[in-house]
CSV table of C-alpha atoms in Angstrom, one decimal:
chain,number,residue,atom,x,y,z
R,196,UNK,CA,0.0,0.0,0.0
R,197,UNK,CA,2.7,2.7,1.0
R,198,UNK,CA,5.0,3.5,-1.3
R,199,UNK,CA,3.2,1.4,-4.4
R,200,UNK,CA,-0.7,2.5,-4.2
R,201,UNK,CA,-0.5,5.3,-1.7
R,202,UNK,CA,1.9,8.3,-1.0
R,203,UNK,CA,2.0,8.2,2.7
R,204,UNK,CA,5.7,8.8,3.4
R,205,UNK,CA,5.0,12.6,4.0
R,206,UNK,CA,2.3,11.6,7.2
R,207,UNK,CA,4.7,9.2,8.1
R,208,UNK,CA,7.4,11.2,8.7
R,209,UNK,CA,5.6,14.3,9.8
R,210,UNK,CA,3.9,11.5,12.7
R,211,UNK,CA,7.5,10.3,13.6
R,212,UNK,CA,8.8,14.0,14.1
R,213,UNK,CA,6.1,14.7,16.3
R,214,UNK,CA,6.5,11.5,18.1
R,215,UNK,CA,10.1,12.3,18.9
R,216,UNK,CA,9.6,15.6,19.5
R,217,UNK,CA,7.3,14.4,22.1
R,218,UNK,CA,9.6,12.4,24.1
R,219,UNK,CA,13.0,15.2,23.9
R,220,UNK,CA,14.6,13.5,20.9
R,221,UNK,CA,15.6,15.7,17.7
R,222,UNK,CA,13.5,15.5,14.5
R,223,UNK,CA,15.0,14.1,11.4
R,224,UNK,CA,15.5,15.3,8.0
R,225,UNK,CA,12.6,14.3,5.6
R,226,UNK,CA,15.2,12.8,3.2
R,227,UNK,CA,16.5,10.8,6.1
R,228,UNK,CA,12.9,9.3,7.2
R,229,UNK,CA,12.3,9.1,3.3
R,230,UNK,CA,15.2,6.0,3.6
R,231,UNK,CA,14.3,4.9,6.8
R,232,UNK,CA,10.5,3.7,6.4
R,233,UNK,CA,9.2,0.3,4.9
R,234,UNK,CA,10.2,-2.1,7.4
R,235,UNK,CA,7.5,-1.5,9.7
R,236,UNK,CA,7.6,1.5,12.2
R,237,UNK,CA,9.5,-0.5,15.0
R,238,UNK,CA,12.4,-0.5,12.7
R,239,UNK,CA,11.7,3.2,11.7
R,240,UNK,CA,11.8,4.0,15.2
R,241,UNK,CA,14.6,2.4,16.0
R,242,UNK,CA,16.2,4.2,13.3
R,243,UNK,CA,14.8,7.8,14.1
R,244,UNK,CA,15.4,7.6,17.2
R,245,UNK,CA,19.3,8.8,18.2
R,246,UNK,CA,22.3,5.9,18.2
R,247,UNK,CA,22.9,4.4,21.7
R,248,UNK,CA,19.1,5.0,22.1
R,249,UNK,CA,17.7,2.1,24.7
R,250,UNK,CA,14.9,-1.0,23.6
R,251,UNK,CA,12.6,0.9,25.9
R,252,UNK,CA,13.2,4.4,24.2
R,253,UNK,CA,12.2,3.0,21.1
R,254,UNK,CA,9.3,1.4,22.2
R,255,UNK,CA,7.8,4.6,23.7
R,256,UNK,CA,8.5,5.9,20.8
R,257,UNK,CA,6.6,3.6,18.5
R,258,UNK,CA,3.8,3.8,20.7
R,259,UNK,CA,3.4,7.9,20.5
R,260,UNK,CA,4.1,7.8,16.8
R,261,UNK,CA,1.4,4.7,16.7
R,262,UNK,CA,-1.4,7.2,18.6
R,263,UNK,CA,-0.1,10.0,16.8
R,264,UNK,CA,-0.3,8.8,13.1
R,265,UNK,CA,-3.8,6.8,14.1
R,266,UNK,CA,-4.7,10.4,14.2
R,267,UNK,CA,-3.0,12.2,11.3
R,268,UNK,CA,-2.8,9.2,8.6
R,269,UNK,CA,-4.2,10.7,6.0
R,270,UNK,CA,-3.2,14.6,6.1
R,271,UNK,CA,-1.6,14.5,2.8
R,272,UNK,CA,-1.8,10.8,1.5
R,273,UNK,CA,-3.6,10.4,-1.4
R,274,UNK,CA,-3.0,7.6,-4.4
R,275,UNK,CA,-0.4,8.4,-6.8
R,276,UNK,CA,-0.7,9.9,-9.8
R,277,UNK,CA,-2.4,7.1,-12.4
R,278,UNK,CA,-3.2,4.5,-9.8
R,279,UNK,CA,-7.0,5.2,-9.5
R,280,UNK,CA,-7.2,4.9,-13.3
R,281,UNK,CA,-5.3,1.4,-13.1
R,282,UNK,CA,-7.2,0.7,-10.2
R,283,UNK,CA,-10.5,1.0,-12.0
R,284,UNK,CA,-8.8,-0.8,-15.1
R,285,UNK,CA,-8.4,-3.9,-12.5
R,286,UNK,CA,-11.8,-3.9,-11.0
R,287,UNK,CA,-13.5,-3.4,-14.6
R,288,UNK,CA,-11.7,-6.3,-15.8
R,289,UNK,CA,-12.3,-8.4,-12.8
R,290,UNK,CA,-8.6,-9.4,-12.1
R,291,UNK,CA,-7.9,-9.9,-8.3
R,292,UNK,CA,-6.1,-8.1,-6.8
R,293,UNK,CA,-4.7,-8.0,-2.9
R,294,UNK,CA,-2.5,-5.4,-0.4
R,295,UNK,CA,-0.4,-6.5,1.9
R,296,UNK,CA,1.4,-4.1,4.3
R,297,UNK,CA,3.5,-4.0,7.7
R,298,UNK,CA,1.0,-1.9,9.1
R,299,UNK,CA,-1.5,-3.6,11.5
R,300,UNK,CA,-3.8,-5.5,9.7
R,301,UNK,CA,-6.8,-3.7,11.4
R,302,UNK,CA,-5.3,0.1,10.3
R,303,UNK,CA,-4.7,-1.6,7.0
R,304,UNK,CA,-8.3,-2.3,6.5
R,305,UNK,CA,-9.2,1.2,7.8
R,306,UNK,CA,-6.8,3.3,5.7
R,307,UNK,CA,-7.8,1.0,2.2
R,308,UNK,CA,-11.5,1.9,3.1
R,309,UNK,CA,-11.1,5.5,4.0
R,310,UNK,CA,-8.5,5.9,1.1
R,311,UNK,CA,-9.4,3.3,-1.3
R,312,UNK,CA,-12.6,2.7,-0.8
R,313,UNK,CA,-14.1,2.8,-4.7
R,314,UNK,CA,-12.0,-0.3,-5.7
R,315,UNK,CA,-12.4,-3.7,-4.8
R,316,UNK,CA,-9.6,-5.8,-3.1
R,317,UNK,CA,-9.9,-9.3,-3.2
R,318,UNK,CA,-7.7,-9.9,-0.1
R,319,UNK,CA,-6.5,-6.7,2.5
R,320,UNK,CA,-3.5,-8.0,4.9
R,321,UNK,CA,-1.1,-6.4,7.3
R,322,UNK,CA,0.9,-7.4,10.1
R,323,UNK,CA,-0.8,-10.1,12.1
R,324,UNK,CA,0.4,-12.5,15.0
R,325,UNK,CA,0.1,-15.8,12.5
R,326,UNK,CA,2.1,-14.8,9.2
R,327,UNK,CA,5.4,-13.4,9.1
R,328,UNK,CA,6.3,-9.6,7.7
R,329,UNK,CA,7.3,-8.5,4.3
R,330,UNK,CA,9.9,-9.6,2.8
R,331,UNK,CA,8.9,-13.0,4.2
R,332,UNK,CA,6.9,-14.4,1.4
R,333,UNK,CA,4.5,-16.8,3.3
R,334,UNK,CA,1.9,-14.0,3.1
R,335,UNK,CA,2.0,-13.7,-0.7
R,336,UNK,CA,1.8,-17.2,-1.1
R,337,UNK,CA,-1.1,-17.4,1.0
R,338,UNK,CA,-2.9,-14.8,-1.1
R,339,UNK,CA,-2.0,-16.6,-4.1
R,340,UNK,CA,-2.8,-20.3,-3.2
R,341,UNK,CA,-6.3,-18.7,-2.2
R,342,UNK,CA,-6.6,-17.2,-5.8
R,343,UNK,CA,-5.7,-21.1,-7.0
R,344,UNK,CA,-2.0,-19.9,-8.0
R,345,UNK,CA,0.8,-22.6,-6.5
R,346,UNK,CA,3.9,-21.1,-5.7
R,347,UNK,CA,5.9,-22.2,-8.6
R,348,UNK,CA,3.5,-20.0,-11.2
C-alpha cells in the first residue's frame, strides 16, 4: 500500500517528528525518514530515534508515533498519480487483486476503506500474529494459493 498504491511517506514522517519531539529527541530530516520507512515503524523508530538510544526508548517511541499517526494518517496521502485509473482498469476487468502491508492489519483495512474505498480488493492483509512480515513471502503465497495460484506459477 505505502510506497506502491498510496503516498504516505509525507504523514509518516511528519507523525514520527512529532512522536520524537514528544519524548525530547531531535526530529530528522525528511530525506533521512524518506530511507528509513518500509520495514515497519518499530524498525523506523529504531532508526529515528538517536544511536545508543535504549529497547525501551524505542518502544515509547513507536507507541506515540502509533497514537499519533492513528490520528494524522491521511493529512496529505492520497493515491499516486495514475493509480486510480489502473485501479478502476483492474476492477473493470475483474482481475484480483490484494494489499499486503506492515501496518496492523486492522489500520490496514481502515486506511484502504477510508482511502481506497471505490475499488475492490480481493484480499486486505497487514501485520498479524500468524504470518510473518514482508519480505517473508508466506503471506503472498497465501494470497496466491487462495486465488488457485501454487507457488511455482
Amino acid at each position: 500500500m505505502d510506497g506502491t498504491l498510496l503516498d504516505t511517506l509525507k504523514d509518516i514522517a511528519d507523525s514520527m517528528n512529532m512522536a520524537l519531539k514528544r519524548i525530547g529527541r531531535p526530529e530528522r530530516d525528511f530525506e533521512y525518514l524518506r530511507f528509513s520507512v518500509g520495514y515497519g515503524v518499530e524498525e523506523l523508530a529504531r532508526r529515528a530515534m538517536p544511536e545508543g538510544s535504549s529497547e525501551e526508548d524505542v518502544k515509547k517511541c513507536v507507541e506515540i508515533m502509533r497514537e499519533i499517526y492513528s490520528i494524522h494518517y491521511k493529512d496529505t496521502s492520497r493515491p499516486y498519480c495514475g493509480i486510480t485509473e489502473l485501479l478502476d482498469k483492474l476492477n473493470e476487468l475483474k482481475i484480483p487483486i490484494a494489499i499486503l502491508s506492515n501496518k496492523p492489519e486492522d489500520f490496514t483495512i481502515k486506511m484502504t476503506e477510508e482511502l481506497l474505498g471505490d475499488y475492490k480488493f480481493d484480499v486486505v492483509r497487514g501485520v498479524r500474529k500468524d504470518y510473518p512480515k514482508k519480505p517473508n513471502p508466506a503471506v503472498p503465497f497465501d494470497i496466491a494459493a487462495g486465488w488457485g495460484i501454487s507457488r511455482k506459477e
